One Martini backbone bead per residue (centre of mass of N, CA, C, O) as a GRO file, in nm:
protein
  328
    1MET     BB    1   7.729   8.070   3.310
    2ALA     BB    2   8.010   7.981   3.182
    3HIS     BB    3   8.186   7.655   3.080
    4ALA     BB    4   8.548   7.615   3.033
    5HIS     BB    5   8.705   7.281   2.995
    6GLU     BB    6   9.060   7.211   2.981
    7HIS     BB    7   9.225   6.960   2.777
    8THR     BB    8   9.571   6.864   2.757
    9HIS     BB    9   9.677   6.622   2.508
   10GLU     BB   10   9.993   6.527   2.413
   11HIS     BB   11  10.072   6.196   2.340
   12ASP     BB   12  10.294   6.089   2.526
   13HIS     BB   13  10.424   5.812   2.727
   14ASP     BB   14  10.228   5.927   2.944
   15HIS     BB   15   9.970   6.097   2.880
   16ASP     BB   16   9.945   6.383   3.014
   17HIS     BB   17   9.694   6.598   3.180
   18ASP     BB   18   9.590   6.905   3.140
   19ALA     BB   19   9.405   7.111   3.374
   20GLN     BB   20   9.119   7.370   3.324
   21ASP     BB   21   8.944   7.605   3.433
   22HIS     BB   22   8.676   7.826   3.343
   23ASP     BB   23   8.529   8.139   3.389
   24HIS     BB   24   8.234   8.348   3.246
   25ASP     BB   25   8.101   8.594   3.135
   26HIS     BB   26   7.835   8.716   2.895
   27ASP     BB   27   7.700   9.014   2.720
   28HIS     BB   28   7.522   8.878   2.513
   29ASP     BB   29   7.267   8.894   2.331
   30HIS     BB   30   6.990   8.721   2.338
   31ASP     BB   31   6.904   8.608   2.040
   32HIS     BB   32   6.879   8.243   1.961
   33GLY     BB   33   6.668   8.058   2.132
   34HIS     BB   34   6.821   8.018   2.427
   35ALA     BB   35   6.812   7.902   2.723
   36HIS     BB   36   6.697   8.093   3.005
   37ALA     BB   37   6.715   8.163   3.281
   38PRO     BB   38   6.467   8.079   3.499
   39LYS     BB   39   6.190   8.131   3.655
   40ASN     BB   40   6.031   8.210   3.930
   41PHE     BB   41   5.715   7.995   3.945
   42GLY     BB   42   5.601   7.944   4.257
   43ARG     BB   43   5.337   8.158   4.258
   44ALA     BB   44   5.203   8.016   4.009
   45PHE     BB   45   5.183   7.758   4.123
   46ALA     BB   46   5.036   7.775   4.362
   47LEU     BB   47   4.761   7.919   4.227
   48GLY     BB   48   4.683   7.679   4.031
   49ILE     BB   49   4.645   7.504   4.224
   50GLY     BB   50   4.447   7.640   4.431
   51LEU     BB   51   4.230   7.652   4.179
   52ASN     BB   52   4.221   7.367   4.109
   53SER     BB   53   4.149   7.231   4.371
   54ALA     BB   54   3.887   7.354   4.359
   55PHE     BB   55   3.761   7.297   4.070
   56VAL     BB   56   3.764   6.985   4.112
   57ILE     BB   57   3.560   6.983   4.367
   58ILE     BB   58   3.336   7.130   4.176
   59GLU     BB   59   3.351   6.896   3.897
   60ALA     BB   60   3.278   6.694   4.022
   61ALA     BB   61   3.013   6.731   4.181
   62SER     BB   62   2.857   6.826   3.926
   63GLY     BB   63   2.873   6.565   3.776
   64PHE     BB   64   2.724   6.386   3.931
   65PHE     BB   65   2.472   6.565   3.987
   66ALA     BB   66   2.448   6.492   3.654
   67ASN     BB   67   2.547   6.343   3.498
   68SER     BB   68   2.884   6.403   3.351
   69MET     BB   69   3.079   6.252   3.200
   70SER     BB   70   3.236   6.559   3.085
   71LEU     BB   71   3.312   6.646   3.343
   72LEU     BB   72   3.462   6.406   3.493
   73ALA     BB   73   3.677   6.423   3.281
   74ASP     BB   74   3.721   6.743   3.294
   75ALA     BB   75   3.847   6.654   3.613
   76GLY     BB   76   4.078   6.417   3.580
   77HIS     BB   77   4.212   6.607   3.427
   78ASN     BB   78   4.267   6.834   3.608
   79LEU     BB   79   4.394   6.640   3.842
   80GLY     BB   80   4.598   6.606   3.696
   81ASP     BB   81   4.732   6.858   3.674
   82VAL     BB   82   4.758   6.928   3.959
   83LEU     BB   83   4.998   6.699   4.012
   84GLY     BB   84   5.193   6.836   3.768
   85LEU     BB   85   5.224   7.103   3.922
   86VAL     BB   86   5.354   6.978   4.185
   87VAL     BB   87   5.591   6.810   4.036
   88ALA     BB   88   5.688   7.091   3.838
   89TRP     BB   89   5.740   7.230   4.154
   90ILE     BB   90   5.947   7.030   4.286
   91ALA     BB   91   6.134   7.048   4.066
   92SER     BB   92   6.197   7.366   4.077
   93GLU     BB   93   6.381   7.343   4.298
   94LEU     BB   94   6.539   7.064   4.276
   95VAL     BB   95   6.749   7.226   4.077
   96LYS     BB   96   6.874   7.454   4.277
   97ARG     BB   97   7.029   7.223   4.396
   98ALA     BB   98   7.345   7.170   4.519
   99PRO     BB   99   7.573   7.016   4.448
  100SER     BB  100   7.755   6.674   4.474
  101PRO     BB  101   7.988   6.413   4.542
  102ARG     BB  102   7.736   6.255   4.350
  103PHE     BB  103   7.572   6.521   4.252
  104THR     BB  104   7.689   6.676   4.060
  105TYR     BB  105   7.477   6.858   3.905
  106GLY     BB  106   7.269   6.793   4.110
  107LEU     BB  107   6.904   6.840   4.043
  108ARG     BB  108   6.808   6.900   3.741
  109GLY     BB  109   6.700   6.621   3.644
  110SER     BB  110   6.395   6.661   3.766
  111SER     BB  111   6.260   6.765   3.573
  112ILE     BB  112   6.237   6.551   3.336
  113LEU     BB  113   6.067   6.362   3.538
  114ALA     BB  114   5.830   6.540   3.527
  115ALA     BB  115   5.772   6.571   3.234
  116LEU     BB  116   5.735   6.264   3.203
  117PHE     BB  117   5.527   6.199   3.446
  118ASN     BB  118   5.328   6.399   3.320
  119ALA     BB  119   5.271   6.246   3.030
  120VAL     BB  120   5.197   5.950   3.112
  121PHE     BB  121   4.956   6.016   3.331
  122LEU     BB  122   4.785   6.165   3.095
  123LEU     BB  123   4.761   5.924   2.914
  124VAL     BB  124   4.600   5.711   3.156
  125ALA     BB  125   4.390   5.894   3.226
  126VAL     BB  126   4.246   5.890   2.926
  127GLY     BB  127   4.213   5.606   2.897
  128ALA     BB  128   3.980   5.593   3.131
  129ILE     BB  129   3.797   5.801   2.963
  130ALA     BB  130   3.753   5.683   2.712
  131TRP     BB  131   3.648   5.374   2.851
  132GLU     BB  132   3.368   5.533   2.935
  133ALA     BB  133   3.286   5.663   2.708
  134VAL     BB  134   3.240   5.412   2.531
  135TRP     BB  135   3.032   5.299   2.694
  136ARG     BB  136   2.823   5.529   2.682
  137LEU     BB  137   2.738   5.474   2.393
  138GLY     BB  138   2.537   5.261   2.448
  139ALA     BB  139   2.426   5.381   2.733
  140PRO     BB  140   2.293   5.670   2.783
  141GLN     BB  141   2.275   5.958   3.040
  142PRO     BB  142   2.149   6.148   3.155
  143VAL     BB  143   2.123   6.512   3.159
  144GLN     BB  144   2.247   6.855   3.332
  145GLY     BB  145   2.330   7.109   3.097
  146GLY     BB  146   2.296   7.341   3.311
  147VAL     BB  147   2.539   7.237   3.496
  148VAL     BB  148   2.753   7.173   3.238
  149MET     BB  149   2.770   7.505   3.145
  150ALA     BB  150   2.842   7.637   3.414
  151VAL     BB  151   3.105   7.491   3.546
  152ALA     BB  152   3.256   7.528   3.248
  153ALA     BB  153   3.269   7.831   3.225
  154ALA     BB  154   3.437   7.854   3.507
  155GLY     BB  155   3.691   7.696   3.374
  156ILE     BB  156   3.807   7.914   3.167
  157VAL     BB  157   3.871   8.101   3.378
  158VAL     BB  158   4.093   7.923   3.546
  159ASN     BB  159   4.213   7.779   3.293
  160GLY     BB  160   4.323   8.052   3.199
  161PHE     BB  161   4.437   8.197   3.407
  162THR     BB  162   4.694   7.951   3.438
  163ALA     BB  163   4.782   8.008   3.161
  164TRP     BB  164   4.873   8.295   3.192
  165LEU     BB  165   5.125   8.236   3.421
  166PHE     BB  166   5.305   8.056   3.185
  167ALA     BB  167   5.300   8.222   2.909
  168SER     BB  168   5.645   8.310   2.984
  169GLY     BB  169   5.776   8.004   2.992
  170GLY     BB  170   5.724   7.778   2.758
  171LYS     BB  171   6.001   7.830   2.538
  172THR     BB  172   6.243   7.748   2.788
  173ASP     BB  173   6.010   7.502   2.976
  174ILE     BB  174   5.883   7.224   2.952
  175ASN     BB  175   5.743   7.244   3.253
  176VAL     BB  176   5.567   7.499   3.161
  177ARG     BB  177   5.452   7.407   2.916
  178GLY     BB  178   5.294   7.205   3.028
  179ALA     BB  179   5.107   7.382   3.166
  180PHE     BB  180   5.021   7.573   2.942
  181LEU     BB  181   4.885   7.385   2.796
  182HIS     BB  182   4.688   7.225   2.961
  183MET     BB  183   4.535   7.521   3.073
  184ALA     BB  184   4.446   7.548   2.781
  185SER     BB  185   4.315   7.311   2.640
  186ASP     BB  186   4.093   7.318   2.894
  187ALA     BB  187   3.948   7.610   2.781
  188LEU     BB  188   3.874   7.487   2.568
  189VAL     BB  189   3.697   7.230   2.638
  190SER     BB  190   3.541   7.374   2.807
  191ALA     BB  191   3.367   7.502   2.608
  192GLY     BB  192   3.285   7.271   2.476
  193VAL     BB  193   3.086   7.170   2.680
  194VAL     BB  194   2.916   7.422   2.686
  195VAL     BB  195   2.802   7.346   2.401
  196ALA     BB  196   2.670   7.065   2.446
  197GLY     BB  197   2.519   7.128   2.660
  198LEU     BB  198   2.317   7.327   2.504
  199VAL     BB  199   2.247   7.103   2.298
  200ILE     BB  200   2.105   6.904   2.499
  201ALA     BB  201   1.897   7.143   2.583
  202PHE     BB  202   1.759   7.131   2.319
  203THR     BB  203   1.735   6.809   2.215
  204GLY     BB  204   1.878   6.566   2.406
  205ALA     BB  205   2.143   6.454   2.320
  206LEU     BB  206   2.347   6.218   2.483
  207TRP     BB  207   2.523   6.126   2.328
  208LEU     BB  208   2.755   6.341   2.337
  209ASP     BB  209   2.889   6.367   2.601
  210PRO     BB  210   3.081   6.100   2.507
  211VAL     BB  211   3.171   6.261   2.258
  212VAL     BB  212   3.337   6.482   2.425
  213SER     BB  213   3.520   6.292   2.611
  214LEU     BB  214   3.689   6.219   2.346
  215VAL     BB  215   3.773   6.493   2.238
  216ILE     BB  216   3.905   6.527   2.531
  217SER     BB  217   4.088   6.311   2.470
  218GLY     BB  218   4.268   6.371   2.227
  219LEU     BB  219   4.355   6.642   2.281
  220ILE     BB  220   4.525   6.520   2.528
  221ILE     BB  221   4.729   6.350   2.314
  222TRP     BB  222   4.800   6.578   2.195
  223GLY     BB  223   4.939   6.803   2.392
  224THR     BB  224   5.125   6.548   2.514
  225TRP     BB  225   5.303   6.431   2.280
  226ARG     BB  226   5.552   6.626   2.274
  227LEU     BB  227   5.586   6.582   2.605
  228LEU     BB  228   5.685   6.283   2.559
  229ILE     BB  229   5.890   6.312   2.324
  230GLU     BB  230   6.106   6.485   2.522
  231SER     BB  231   6.119   6.392   2.772
  232LEU     BB  232   6.258   6.139   2.645
  233GLY     BB  233   6.496   6.231   2.519
  234MET     BB  234   6.606   6.355   2.785
  235SER     BB  235   6.632   6.084   2.969
  236LEU     BB  236   6.826   5.962   2.713
  237ALA     BB  237   7.039   6.216   2.594
  238ALA     BB  238   6.918   6.420   2.397
  239VAL     BB  239   6.950   6.665   2.183
  240PRO     BB  240   6.785   6.929   2.208
  241PRO     BB  241   6.562   7.041   1.940
  242ARG     BB  242   6.689   7.327   1.924
  243ILE     BB  243   6.922   7.178   1.859
  244ASP     BB  244   7.213   7.191   1.583
  245PRO     BB  245   7.468   6.954   1.574
  246ASP     BB  246   7.562   7.058   1.321
  247LYS     BB  247   7.632   7.333   1.384
  248VAL     BB  248   7.805   7.303   1.616
  249ARG     BB  249   8.034   7.140   1.460
  250ALA     BB  250   8.079   7.410   1.298
  251LEU     BB  251   8.181   7.571   1.505
  252LEU     BB  252   8.413   7.404   1.573
  253CYS     BB  253   8.572   7.359   1.333
  254GLY     BB  254   8.588   7.669   1.228
  255ARG     BB  255   8.837   7.709   1.410
  256PRO     BB  256   9.110   7.794   1.472
  257GLY     BB  257   9.359   7.491   1.398
  258VAL     BB  258   9.109   7.331   1.347
  259ALA     BB  259   9.126   6.959   1.229
  260ALA     BB  260   8.965   6.764   1.475
  261LEU     BB  261   8.616   6.617   1.587
  262HIS     BB  262   8.567   6.470   1.858
  263ASP     BB  263   8.323   6.338   2.113
  264LEU     BB  264   8.083   6.443   2.067
  265HIS     BB  265   7.835   6.585   2.347
  266ILE     BB  266   7.494   6.636   2.399
  267TRP     BB  267   7.285   6.760   2.686
  268PRO     BB  268   7.040   6.752   2.930
  269MET     BB  269   7.032   6.826   3.282
  270SER     BB  270   6.759   6.983   3.197
  271THR     BB  271   6.520   7.152   3.085
  272THR     BB  272   6.773   7.431   3.109
  273HIS     BB  273   7.028   7.263   3.054
  274VAL     BB  274   7.325   7.249   2.890
  275ALA     BB  275   7.576   6.996   2.772
  276LEU     BB  276   7.957   6.965   2.642
  277THR     BB  277   8.143   6.784   2.490
  278CYS     BB  278   8.515   6.759   2.308
  279HIS     BB  279   8.705   6.695   2.130
  280LEU     BB  280   9.031   6.897   1.958
  281VAL     BB  281   9.235   6.897   1.714
  282MET     BB  282   9.586   7.085   1.766
  283PRO     BB  283   9.887   7.101   1.564
  284SER     BB  284   9.963   7.353   1.665
  285GLY     BB  285   9.859   7.363   1.967
  286HIS     BB  286   9.755   7.522   2.251
  287PRO     BB  287   9.534   7.802   2.204
  288GLY     BB  288   9.443   7.900   2.539
  289ASP     BB  289   9.209   8.121   2.724
  290ALA     BB  290   9.082   8.277   2.494
  291PHE     BB  291   8.959   8.045   2.297
  292LEU     BB  292   8.783   7.918   2.526
  293HIS     BB  293   8.602   8.188   2.619
  294GLU     BB  294   8.482   8.199   2.309
  295LEU     BB  295   8.354   7.915   2.258
  296ALA     BB  296   8.166   7.958   2.551
  297GLU     BB  297   8.036   8.201   2.425
  298ASP     BB  298   7.930   8.076   2.169
  299LEU     BB  299   7.794   7.857   2.242
  300ALA     BB  300   7.556   8.014   2.466
  301HIS     BB  301   7.445   8.219   2.229
  302ASP     BB  302   7.354   7.992   2.016
  303PHE     BB  303   7.262   7.744   2.222
  304GLY     BB  304   7.275   7.730   2.501
  305ILE     BB  305   7.540   7.642   2.630
  306GLU     BB  306   7.718   7.644   2.951
  307HIS     BB  307   7.837   7.347   2.942
  308ALA     BB  308   8.184   7.342   2.874
  309THR     BB  309   8.405   7.045   2.735
  310VAL     BB  310   8.739   7.072   2.645
  311GLN     BB  311   9.005   6.858   2.432
  312ILE     BB  312   9.333   6.867   2.355
  313GLU     BB  313   9.472   6.791   2.102
  314VAL     BB  314   9.798   6.759   1.916
  315ASP     BB  315   9.836   6.497   1.810
  316PRO     BB  316   9.721   6.317   1.543
  317SER     BB  317   9.937   6.063   1.529
  318SER     BB  318   9.736   6.002   1.815
  319ALA     BB  319   9.517   5.791   1.860
  320CYS     BB  320   9.168   5.822   1.967
  321VAL     BB  321   8.958   5.580   2.157
  322LEU     BB  322   8.704   5.845   2.094
  323ALA     BB  323   8.732   5.909   1.772
  324PRO     BB  324   8.490   5.733   1.675
  325ASP     BB  325   8.142   5.718   1.665
  326GLU     BB  326   8.070   5.485   1.820
  327VAL     BB  327   8.199   5.559   2.037
  328VAL     BB  328   8.147   5.627   2.419
   0.00000   0.00000   0.00000
């Protein structure tokens, strides 16, 4: 559902404002890469959390038993993923809350906070893992390679299956994408642990265990960095990376009758919903409802902006106080 909100600004001495809200459905094929309405991943979250919680317990116990830092590191990472899945699941439910007089967008922003929390939490956890691994490089500990390989092999199955549960939503929601990337990277990391355990079993190279932990740390940072940057940008109301603001500006300025555009703002209300506000200067007069309906439909179809508020200003000689780009 796209929303076109229109304000006509006549710029007379009384500065009268007439506002109308328009809602409409659009039937375009959504083939321009914008965010669709998020799917319900509640069952996937529940199954993923259950499987990974059980696996974390088994992996941590096996890590202590086998004296394997790489298994303990991977268990710590998986525990972070479980917490991340819990937070993301809670946020995915909170975004469905209806708006209130105080929370006028509902609680859609909770999904942004969840993504940011997951990114920060994982980076803090990786610091602890790397610290312990560096310490063990100077004092390698005996490792039972067979246990390491068996548990890590189970991790490939658990993490790979969980990643598959979220594969379909990774392109439209960074919450779901974060879950998918973490689980997919965990599956690859578990494969690396299997290889390390095999080498240790045959060569006795104990230094390989902390080295694998450091490699795991590097993979976590690599996989989490983009999530951190994108969620941080969203929390600061930055234009979502998938939207080119210059193209949005070109679409608005290219509308018939538009002489100027100012006070353009594009920001995420959640990880899947985007809002826009702008002022259009149209000296020929108010363009009518059809103009606003079509504009909102094109913004939704081309950019996934489904909550647009447009103010129409008729008199170009009466400067709007928000016209300068540096004014917010």
